Coordinates of C-alpha atoms in Angstrom, one line a residue:
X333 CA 0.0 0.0 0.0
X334 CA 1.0 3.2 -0.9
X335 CA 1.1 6.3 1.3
X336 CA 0.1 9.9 0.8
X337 CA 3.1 12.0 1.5
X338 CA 1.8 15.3 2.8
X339 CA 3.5 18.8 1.4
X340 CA 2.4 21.9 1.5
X341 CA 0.7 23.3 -1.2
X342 CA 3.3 26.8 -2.7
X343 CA 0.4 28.9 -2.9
X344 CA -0.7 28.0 1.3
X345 CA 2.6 28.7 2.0
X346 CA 2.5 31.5 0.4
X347 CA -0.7 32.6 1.8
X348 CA 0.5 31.6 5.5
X349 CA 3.9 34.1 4.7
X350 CA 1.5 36.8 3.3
X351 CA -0.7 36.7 6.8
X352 CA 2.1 36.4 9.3
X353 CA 3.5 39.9 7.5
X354 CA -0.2 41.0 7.7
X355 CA 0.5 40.5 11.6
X356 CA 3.5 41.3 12.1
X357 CA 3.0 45.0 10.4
X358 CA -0.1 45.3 12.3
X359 CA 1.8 44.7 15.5
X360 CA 4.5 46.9 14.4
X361 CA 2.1 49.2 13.6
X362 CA 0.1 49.5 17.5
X363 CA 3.5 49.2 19.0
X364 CA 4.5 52.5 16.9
X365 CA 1.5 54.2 17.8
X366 CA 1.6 53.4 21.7
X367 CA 5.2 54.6 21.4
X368 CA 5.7 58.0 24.3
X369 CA 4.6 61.1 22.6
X370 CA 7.9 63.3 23.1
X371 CA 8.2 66.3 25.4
X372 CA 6.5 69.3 23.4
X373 CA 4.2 67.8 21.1
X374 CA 0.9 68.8 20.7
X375 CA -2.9 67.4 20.9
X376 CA -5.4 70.2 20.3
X377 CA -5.3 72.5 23.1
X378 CA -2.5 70.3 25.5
X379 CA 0.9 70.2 25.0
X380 CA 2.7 67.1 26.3
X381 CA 5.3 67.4 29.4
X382 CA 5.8 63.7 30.2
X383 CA 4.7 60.5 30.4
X384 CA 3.5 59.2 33.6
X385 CA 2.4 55.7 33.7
X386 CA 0.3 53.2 31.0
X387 CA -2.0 50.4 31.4
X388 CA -3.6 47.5 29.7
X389 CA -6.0 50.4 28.1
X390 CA -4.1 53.7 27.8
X391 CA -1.0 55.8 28.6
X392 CA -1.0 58.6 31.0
X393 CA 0.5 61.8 30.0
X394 CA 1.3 65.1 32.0
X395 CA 0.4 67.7 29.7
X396 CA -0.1 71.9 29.6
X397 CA -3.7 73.6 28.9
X398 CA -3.0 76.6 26.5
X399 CA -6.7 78.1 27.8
X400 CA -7.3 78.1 30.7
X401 CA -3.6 77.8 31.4
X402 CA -3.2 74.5 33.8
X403 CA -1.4 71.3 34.4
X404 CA -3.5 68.6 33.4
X405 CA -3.8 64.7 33.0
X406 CA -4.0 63.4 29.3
X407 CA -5.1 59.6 29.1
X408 CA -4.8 58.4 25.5
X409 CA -6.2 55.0 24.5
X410 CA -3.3 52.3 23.5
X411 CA -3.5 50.8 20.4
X412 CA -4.3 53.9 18.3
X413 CA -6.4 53.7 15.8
X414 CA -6.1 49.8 15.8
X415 CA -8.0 49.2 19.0
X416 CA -10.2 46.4 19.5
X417 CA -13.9 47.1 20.3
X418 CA -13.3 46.0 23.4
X419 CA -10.9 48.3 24.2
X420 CA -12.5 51.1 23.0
X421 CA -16.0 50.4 24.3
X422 CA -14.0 50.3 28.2
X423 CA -12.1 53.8 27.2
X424 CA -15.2 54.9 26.2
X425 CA -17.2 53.8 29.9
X426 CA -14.5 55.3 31.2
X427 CA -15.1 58.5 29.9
X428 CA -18.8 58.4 30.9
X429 CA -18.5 57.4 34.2
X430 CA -16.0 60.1 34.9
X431 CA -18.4 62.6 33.3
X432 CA -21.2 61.3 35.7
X433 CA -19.6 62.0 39.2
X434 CA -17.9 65.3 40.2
X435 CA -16.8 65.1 44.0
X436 CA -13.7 66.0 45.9
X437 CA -12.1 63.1 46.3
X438 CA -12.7 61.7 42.8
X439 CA -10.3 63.5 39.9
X440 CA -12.7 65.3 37.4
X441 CA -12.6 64.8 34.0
X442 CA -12.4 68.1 31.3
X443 CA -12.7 67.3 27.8
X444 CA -12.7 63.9 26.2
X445 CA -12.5 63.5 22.1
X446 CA -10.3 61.7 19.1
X447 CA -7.0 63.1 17.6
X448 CA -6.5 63.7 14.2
X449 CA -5.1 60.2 13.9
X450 CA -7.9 58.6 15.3
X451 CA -6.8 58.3 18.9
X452 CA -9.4 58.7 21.6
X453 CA -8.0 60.5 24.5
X454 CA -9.4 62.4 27.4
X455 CA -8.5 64.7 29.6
X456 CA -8.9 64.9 33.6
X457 CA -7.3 66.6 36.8
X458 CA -3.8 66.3 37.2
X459 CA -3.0 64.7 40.7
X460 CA 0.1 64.8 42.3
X461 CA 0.2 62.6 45.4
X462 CA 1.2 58.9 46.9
X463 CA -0.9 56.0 46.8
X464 CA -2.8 55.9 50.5
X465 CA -0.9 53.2 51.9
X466 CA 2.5 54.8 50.9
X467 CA 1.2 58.7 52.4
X468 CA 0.0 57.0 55.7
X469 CA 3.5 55.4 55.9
X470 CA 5.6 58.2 54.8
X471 CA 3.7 60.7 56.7
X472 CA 3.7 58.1 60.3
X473 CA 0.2 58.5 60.9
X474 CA -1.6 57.9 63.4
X475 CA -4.4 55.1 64.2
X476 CA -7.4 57.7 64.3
X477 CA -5.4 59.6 61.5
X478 CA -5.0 56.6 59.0
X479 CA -9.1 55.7 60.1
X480 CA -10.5 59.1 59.2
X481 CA -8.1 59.3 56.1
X482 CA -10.0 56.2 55.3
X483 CA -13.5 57.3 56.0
X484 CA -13.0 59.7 53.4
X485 CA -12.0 57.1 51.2
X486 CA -15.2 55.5 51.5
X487 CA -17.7 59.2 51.4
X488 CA -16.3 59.4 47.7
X489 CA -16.9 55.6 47.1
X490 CA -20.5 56.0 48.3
X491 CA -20.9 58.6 46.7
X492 CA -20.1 57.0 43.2
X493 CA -22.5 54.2 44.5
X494 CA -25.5 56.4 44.7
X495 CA -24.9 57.4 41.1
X496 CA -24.4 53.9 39.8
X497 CA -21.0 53.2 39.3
X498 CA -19.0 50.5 40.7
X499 CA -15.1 51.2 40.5
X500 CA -13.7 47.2 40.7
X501 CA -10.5 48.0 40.8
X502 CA -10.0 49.6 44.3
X503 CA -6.3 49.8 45.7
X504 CA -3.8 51.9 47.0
X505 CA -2.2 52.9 43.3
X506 CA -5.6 53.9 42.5
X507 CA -6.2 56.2 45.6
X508 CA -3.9 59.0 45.3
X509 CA -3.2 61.3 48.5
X510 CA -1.6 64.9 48.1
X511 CA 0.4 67.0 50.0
X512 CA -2.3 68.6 52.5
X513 CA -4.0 65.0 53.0
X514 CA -6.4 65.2 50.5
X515 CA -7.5 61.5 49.0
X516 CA -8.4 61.4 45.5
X517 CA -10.0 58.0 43.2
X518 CA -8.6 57.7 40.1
X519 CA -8.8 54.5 37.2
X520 CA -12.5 54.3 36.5
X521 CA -11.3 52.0 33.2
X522 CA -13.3 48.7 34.8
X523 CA -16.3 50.6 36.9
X524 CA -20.2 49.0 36.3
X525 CA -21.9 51.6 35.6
X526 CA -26.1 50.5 36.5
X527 CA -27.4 48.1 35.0
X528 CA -26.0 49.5 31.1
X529 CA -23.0 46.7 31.0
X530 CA -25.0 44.1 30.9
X531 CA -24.2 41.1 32.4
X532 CA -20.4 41.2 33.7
X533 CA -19.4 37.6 33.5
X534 CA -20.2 38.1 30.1
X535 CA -17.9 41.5 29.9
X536 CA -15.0 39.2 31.6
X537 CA -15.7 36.3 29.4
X538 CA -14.9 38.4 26.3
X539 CA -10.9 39.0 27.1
X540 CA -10.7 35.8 28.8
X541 CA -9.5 36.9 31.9
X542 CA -10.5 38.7 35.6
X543 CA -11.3 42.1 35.5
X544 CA -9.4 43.5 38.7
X545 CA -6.0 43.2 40.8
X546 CA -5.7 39.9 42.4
X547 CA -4.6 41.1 45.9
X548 CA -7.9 43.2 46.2
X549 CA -10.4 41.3 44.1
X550 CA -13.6 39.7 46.0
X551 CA -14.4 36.3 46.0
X552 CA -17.3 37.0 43.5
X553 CA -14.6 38.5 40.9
X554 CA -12.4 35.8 41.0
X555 CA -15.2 33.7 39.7
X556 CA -14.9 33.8 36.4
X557 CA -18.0 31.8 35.1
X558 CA -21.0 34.2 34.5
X559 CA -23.4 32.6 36.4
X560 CA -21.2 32.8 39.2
X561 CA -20.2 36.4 38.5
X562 CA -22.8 38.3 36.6
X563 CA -25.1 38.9 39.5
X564 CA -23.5 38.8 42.7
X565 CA -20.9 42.0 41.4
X566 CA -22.8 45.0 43.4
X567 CA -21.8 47.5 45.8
X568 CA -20.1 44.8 48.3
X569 CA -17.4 43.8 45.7
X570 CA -16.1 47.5 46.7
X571 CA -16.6 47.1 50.1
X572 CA -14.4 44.1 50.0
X573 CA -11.2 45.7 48.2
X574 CA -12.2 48.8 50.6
X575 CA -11.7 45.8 53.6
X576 CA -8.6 44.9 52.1
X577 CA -6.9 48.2 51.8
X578 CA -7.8 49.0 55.5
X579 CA -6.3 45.9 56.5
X580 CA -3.2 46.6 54.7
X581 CA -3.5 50.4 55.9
X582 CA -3.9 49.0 59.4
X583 CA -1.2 46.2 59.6
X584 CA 1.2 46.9 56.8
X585 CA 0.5 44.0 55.3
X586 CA -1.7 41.8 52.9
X587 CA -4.8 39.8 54.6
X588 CA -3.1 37.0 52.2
X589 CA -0.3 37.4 50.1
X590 CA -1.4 35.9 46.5
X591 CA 1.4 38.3 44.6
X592 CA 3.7 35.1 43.9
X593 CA 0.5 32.6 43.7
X594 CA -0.1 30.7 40.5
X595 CA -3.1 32.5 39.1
X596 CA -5.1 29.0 40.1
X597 CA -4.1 28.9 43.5
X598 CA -4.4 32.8 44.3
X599 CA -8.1 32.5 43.0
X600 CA -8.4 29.2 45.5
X601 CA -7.4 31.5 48.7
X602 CA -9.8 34.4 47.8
X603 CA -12.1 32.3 47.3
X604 CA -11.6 30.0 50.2
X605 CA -8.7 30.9 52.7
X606 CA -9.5 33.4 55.5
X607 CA -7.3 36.0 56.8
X608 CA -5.1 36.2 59.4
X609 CA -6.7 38.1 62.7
X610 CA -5.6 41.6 62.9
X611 CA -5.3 41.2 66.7
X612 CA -2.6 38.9 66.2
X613 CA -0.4 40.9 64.2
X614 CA -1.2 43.9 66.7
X615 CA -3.2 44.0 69.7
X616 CA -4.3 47.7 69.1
X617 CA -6.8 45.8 66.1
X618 CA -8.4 43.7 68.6
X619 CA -12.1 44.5 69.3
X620 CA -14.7 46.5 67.6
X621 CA -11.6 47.1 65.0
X622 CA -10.9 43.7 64.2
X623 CA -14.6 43.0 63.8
X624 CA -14.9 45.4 61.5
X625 CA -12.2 44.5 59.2
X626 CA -13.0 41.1 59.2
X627 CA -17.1 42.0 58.5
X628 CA -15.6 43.9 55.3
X629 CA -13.6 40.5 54.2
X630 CA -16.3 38.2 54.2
X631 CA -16.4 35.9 51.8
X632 CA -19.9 35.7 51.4
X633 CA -21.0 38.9 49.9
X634 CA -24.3 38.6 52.5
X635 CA -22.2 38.4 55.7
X636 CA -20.5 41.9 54.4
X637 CA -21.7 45.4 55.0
X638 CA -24.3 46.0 52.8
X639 CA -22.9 49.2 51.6
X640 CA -19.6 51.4 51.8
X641 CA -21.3 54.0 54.2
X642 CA -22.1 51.1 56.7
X643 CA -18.5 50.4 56.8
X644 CA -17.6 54.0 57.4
X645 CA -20.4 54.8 59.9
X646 CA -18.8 51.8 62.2
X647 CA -15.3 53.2 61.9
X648 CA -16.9 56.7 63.0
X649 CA -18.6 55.0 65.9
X650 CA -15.5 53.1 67.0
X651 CA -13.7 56.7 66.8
X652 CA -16.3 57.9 69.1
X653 CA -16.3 54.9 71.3
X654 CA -20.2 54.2 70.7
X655 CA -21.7 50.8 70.1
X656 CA -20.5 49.2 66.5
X657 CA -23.5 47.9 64.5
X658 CA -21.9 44.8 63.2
X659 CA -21.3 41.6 65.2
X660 CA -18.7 39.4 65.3
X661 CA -19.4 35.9 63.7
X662 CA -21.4 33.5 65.9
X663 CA -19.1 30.5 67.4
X664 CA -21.6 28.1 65.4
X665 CA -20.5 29.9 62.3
X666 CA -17.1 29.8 62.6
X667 CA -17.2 26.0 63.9
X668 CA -19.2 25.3 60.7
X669 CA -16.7 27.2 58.3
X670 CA -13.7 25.4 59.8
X671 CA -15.2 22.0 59.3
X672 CA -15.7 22.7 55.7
X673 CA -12.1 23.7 55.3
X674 CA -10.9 20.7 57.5
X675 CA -13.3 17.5 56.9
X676 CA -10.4 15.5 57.1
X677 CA -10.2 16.4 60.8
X678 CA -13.2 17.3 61.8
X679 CA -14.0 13.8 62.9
X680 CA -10.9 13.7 65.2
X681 CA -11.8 17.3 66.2
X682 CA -15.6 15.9 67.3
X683 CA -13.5 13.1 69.1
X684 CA -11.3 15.4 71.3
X685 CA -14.1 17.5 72.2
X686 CA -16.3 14.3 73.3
X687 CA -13.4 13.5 75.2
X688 CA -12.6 16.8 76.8
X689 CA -16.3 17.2 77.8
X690 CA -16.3 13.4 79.2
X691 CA -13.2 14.7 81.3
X692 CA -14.7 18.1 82.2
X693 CA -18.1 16.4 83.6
X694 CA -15.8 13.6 85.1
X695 CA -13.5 16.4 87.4
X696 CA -17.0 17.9 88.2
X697 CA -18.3 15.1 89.7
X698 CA -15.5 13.9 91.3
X699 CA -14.6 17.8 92.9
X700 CA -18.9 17.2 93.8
X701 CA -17.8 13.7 95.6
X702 CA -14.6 15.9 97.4
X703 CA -16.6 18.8 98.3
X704 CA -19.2 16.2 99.8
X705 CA -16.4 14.0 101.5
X706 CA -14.8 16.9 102.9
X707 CA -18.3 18.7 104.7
X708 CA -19.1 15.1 106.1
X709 CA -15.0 14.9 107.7
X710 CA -15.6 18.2 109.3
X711 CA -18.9 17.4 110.6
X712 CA -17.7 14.5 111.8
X713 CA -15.0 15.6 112.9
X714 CA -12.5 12.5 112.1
X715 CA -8.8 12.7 111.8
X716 CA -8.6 11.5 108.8
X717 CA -9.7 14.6 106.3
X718 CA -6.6 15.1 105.2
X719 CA -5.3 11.3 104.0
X720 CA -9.1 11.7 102.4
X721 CA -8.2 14.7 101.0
X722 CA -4.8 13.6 99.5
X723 CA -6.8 10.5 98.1
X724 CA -9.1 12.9 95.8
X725 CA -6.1 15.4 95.0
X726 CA -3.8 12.1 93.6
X727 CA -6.6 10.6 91.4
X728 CA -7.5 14.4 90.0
X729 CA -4.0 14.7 89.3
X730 CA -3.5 11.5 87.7
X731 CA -6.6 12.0 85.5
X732 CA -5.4 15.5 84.1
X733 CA -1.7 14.1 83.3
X734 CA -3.7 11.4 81.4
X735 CA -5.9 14.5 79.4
X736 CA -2.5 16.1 79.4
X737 CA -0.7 13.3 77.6
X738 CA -3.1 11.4 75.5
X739 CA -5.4 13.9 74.2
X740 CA -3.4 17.6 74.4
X741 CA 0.5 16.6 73.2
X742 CA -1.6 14.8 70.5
X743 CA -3.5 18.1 69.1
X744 CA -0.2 20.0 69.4
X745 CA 1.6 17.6 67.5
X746 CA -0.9 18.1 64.8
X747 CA -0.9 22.0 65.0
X748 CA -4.3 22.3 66.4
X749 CA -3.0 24.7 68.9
X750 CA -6.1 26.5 69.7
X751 CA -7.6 23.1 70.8
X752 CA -5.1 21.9 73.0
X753 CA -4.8 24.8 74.4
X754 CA -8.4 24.3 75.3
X755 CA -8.3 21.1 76.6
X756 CA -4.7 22.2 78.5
X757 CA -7.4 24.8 80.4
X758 CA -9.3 21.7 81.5
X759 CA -6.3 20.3 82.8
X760 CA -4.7 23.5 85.0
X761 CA -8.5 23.3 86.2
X762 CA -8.8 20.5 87.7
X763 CA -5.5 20.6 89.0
X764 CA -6.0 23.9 90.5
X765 CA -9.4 22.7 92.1
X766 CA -7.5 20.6 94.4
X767 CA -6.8 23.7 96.5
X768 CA -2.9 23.5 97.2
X769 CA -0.7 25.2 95.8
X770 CA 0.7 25.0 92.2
X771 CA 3.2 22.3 91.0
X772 CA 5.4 21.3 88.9
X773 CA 2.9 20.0 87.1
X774 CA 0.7 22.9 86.7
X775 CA 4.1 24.9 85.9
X776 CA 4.2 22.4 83.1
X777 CA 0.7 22.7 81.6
X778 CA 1.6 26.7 82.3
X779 CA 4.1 26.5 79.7
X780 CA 2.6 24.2 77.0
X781 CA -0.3 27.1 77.5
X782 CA 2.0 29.6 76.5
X783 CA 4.2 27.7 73.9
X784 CA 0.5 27.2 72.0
X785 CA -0.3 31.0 72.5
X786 CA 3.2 31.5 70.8
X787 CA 2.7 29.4 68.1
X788 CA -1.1 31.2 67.3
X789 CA 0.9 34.6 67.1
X790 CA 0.0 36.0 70.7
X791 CA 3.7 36.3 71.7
X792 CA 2.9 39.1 74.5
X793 CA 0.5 36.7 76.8
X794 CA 2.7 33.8 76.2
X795 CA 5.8 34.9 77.4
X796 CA 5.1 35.5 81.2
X797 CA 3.2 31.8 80.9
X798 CA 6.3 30.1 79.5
X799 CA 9.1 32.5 81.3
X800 CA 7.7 32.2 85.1
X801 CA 7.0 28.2 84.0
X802 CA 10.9 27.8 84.0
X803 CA 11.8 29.8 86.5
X804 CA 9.4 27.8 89.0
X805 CA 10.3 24.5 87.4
X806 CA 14.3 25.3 88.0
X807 CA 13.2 26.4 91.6
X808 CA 11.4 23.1 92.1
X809 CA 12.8 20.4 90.0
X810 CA 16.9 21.9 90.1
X811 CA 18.8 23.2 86.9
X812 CA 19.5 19.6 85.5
X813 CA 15.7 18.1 85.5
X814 CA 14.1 16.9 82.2
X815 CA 11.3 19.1 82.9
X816 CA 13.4 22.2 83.2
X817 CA 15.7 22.0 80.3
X818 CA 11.9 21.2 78.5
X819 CA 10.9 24.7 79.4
X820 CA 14.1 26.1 79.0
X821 CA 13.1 24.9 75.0
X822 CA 9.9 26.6 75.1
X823 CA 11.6 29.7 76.5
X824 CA 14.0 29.2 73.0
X825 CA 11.5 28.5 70.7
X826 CA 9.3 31.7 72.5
X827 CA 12.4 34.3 71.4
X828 CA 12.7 32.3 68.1
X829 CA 9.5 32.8 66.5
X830 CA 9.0 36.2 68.1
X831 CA 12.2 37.3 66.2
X832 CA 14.3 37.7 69.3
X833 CA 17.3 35.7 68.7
X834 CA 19.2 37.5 71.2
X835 CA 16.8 37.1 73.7
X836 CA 16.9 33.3 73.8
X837 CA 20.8 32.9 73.4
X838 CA 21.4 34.5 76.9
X839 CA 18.5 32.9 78.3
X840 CA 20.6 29.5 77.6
X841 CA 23.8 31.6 79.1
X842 CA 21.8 32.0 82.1
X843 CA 20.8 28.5 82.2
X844 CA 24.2 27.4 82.1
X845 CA 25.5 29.5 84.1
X846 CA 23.6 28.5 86.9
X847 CA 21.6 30.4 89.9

């Protein structure tokens, strides 16, 4: 059998070669057209000074108004006169949106049209500031200061709310602050504006990719599907980015840090991972602060504010110490969002609390029995209340070393410090219900306490728990015991993930040293 050797055809070659020049002209073209406009030149009534930033959709210019004489902002659409309709029909939104909202802290637009060359451009306020996280930095602001810089932030949002736009694309770069502290929204190129976009999964299913910046976007943008997206975008995709600026603003850093994520796995943790506490990287965002941070980070849009001037109106109350209106999350609703993130341990979880509460209504009952034993010894008046006594304190003892041992060391082993550290409570409980005085084995649980507080991130009450655990365990036990040089190791490890290096070194000087 013969077989069919295939060959190009000369003419599809020569077709292929005649429609990769096509391309590569027209790319040669756009490139030559989105090339900087030099220093001098002229479009209509501006005169260009320098370029000062682009985009996916256009290039920002400083430029000089002949009449009225002013510095101004020129925005000219990239591409040129070979500019999708997609690209176009955004410049173009953005142009209307602008020309819908005049406020303080939104930069106004002047003039908009199309050069001779077919360029559209338009033409705003020129702002010359820092991006809000950089001023409050720069500038060492304050905590009220960098609050009510915020609330400002969120008046202008609200404002473009009530007129129908929605900005999606919140972040620092995009919120410019000037010299005297004024805040000013800029980048309107992705803003909803009503209900005239149609559908936006179907606007982000055209370029085949997120509208937004990843470290800001809400859960309900990083879904790209548009039954997902199309009708859950609405004022509280704002509010989120809004939530994670102040959290940056606040902490100085990212609620999650998706900057190096593969685009797959930084959608996952929007979508699913939840921040860090503020209280743990700073105690001064504990409280009505931290619940309001984390009520504007919800990942379900319902459990958010409803709209930006809630958000603001519970920063202003927490300013003036009145009475937040949001809540923090029920217990039942954070129990039921951890066992979805964790079904692989939630059934060992459910064990260790069955256990713990077996063991907490076993102490009870048995402190019940020595309470009991102990009214019927005095009224009786026998001699032997205090071998009874020692009887009840040995077998509580021996029952919280077991909890200790078995169920605790277990949990930490695993990292499920916030529940050992629970059932660690139970322990130092019952061990302090025998009514003598601590030891060495409540110094112990002292310092697992702390070295499970240390490990959460709450370095300030663990270090007097694991510090005051060694110093009482080298008083009791002497320098050389197992159990000391244990919590000498949690002192170490205390000073290590604090960042304290120093710290720990002399503490094993001091060891060493001796008394």
């Amino acid at each position: 059998m013969m077989h069919e050797q295939s060959q190009d055809h000369p003419d599809s070659v020569h077709e292929r070669r005649l429609i990769a020049a096509a391309l590569r002209d027209s790319a040669e073209v756009e490139a030559s057209q989105d090339a900087a406009l030099p220093s001098g030149d002229s479009i209509g009534n501006y005169s260009v000074v320098r370029e000062l930033g682009r985009g996916g959709m256009g290039v920002v210019y400083e430029a000089r108004q002949e009449n009225p004489r002013r510095a101004v902002a020129l925005k000219m659409i990239r591409g040129g006169a070979l500019a999708d309709s997609h690209r176009v029909r955004l410049f173009e939104r953005e142009v209307q949106t602008l020309a819908r909202l005049r406020h303080p802290a939104i930069a106004a637009i002047y003039e908009a049209g199309r050069t001779t060359m077919g360029r559209h451009f338009f033409v705003m306020e020129l702002v010359r500031g820092v991006p809000l996280s950089d001023y409050a930095r720069l500038n060492l602001l304050s905590l009220r200061d960098k609050l009510q810089l915020f609330c400002r932030v969120c008046d202008a949002v609200h404002y473009a709310h009530q007129r129908g736009v929605i900005h999606r694309d919140l972040k620092p770069g995009n919120i410019l602050v000037d010299v005297e502290g004024n805040p000013k929204i800029l980048d309107f190129g992705l803003a909803r504006i009503g209900e005239a976009d149609g559908p936006v999964g179907t606007a982000t299913m055209e370029v085949g990719k997120i509208l937004g910046t990843l470290p800001y976007m809400s859960p309900e943008q990083a879904r790209v599907t548009p039954e997902d997206s199309a009708l859950a975008i609405d004022v509280r995709t704002d509010v989120y980015s809004l939530g994670v600026m102040l959290y940056e603003l606040l902490t100085r850093q990212l609620p999650y840090d998706v900057r190096k994520a593969m685009p797959h796995e930084a959608l996952r943790i929007i979508c699913e991972e939840l921040p860090v506490p503020p209280r743990m990287i700073s105690r001064a965002l504990g409280g009505d602060l931290q619940t309001i941070i984390l009520k504007a980070l919800e990942k379900d849009a319902g459990r958010r504010y409803g709209s930006v001037s809630e958000l603001a109106d519970d920063i202003r109350r927490y300013l003036t110490n009145q009475p937040i209106r949001a809540r923090p999350p029920s217990a039942a609703y954070l129990c039921s969002k951890w066992v979805m993130r964790h079904r692989a341990t939630a059934g060992f979880v459910l064990l260790v609390v069955a256990v713990t509460v077996a063991f907490a209504a076993l102490f009870w009952q048995q402190a019940v029995e020595f309470g009991e034993a102990q009214r019927r010894i005095e009224e009786a008046a026998e001699p032997s209340a205090e071998t009874v006594q020692l009887a009840l304190s040995a077998r509580l003892r021996q029952q919280a070393d077991m909890l200790e041992q078995e169920v605790a060391l277990p949990l930490m082993d695993k990292g499920m410090y916030e529940e050992a550290l629970l059932v660690l409570g139970k322990c130092q409980e019952s061990r302090q219900s025998v009514g003598r005085l601590r030891d060495w084995r409540s110094e112990r649980t002292a310092g697992l306490q702390g070295l499970c507080l240390a490990r959460l991130g709450d370095f300030e009450t663990a270090e007097p728990l694991i510090v005051e655990s060694y110093q009482r365990l080298r008083e009791l036990q002497g320098v050389n015991n197992s159990e000391t040089i244990e919590a000498l190791e949690r002192v170490t490890e205390l000073y290590r993930l604090w960042g304290r290096p120093e710290e720990a070194r002399q503490w094993r000087q001091r060891h060493t040293a001796g008394p």
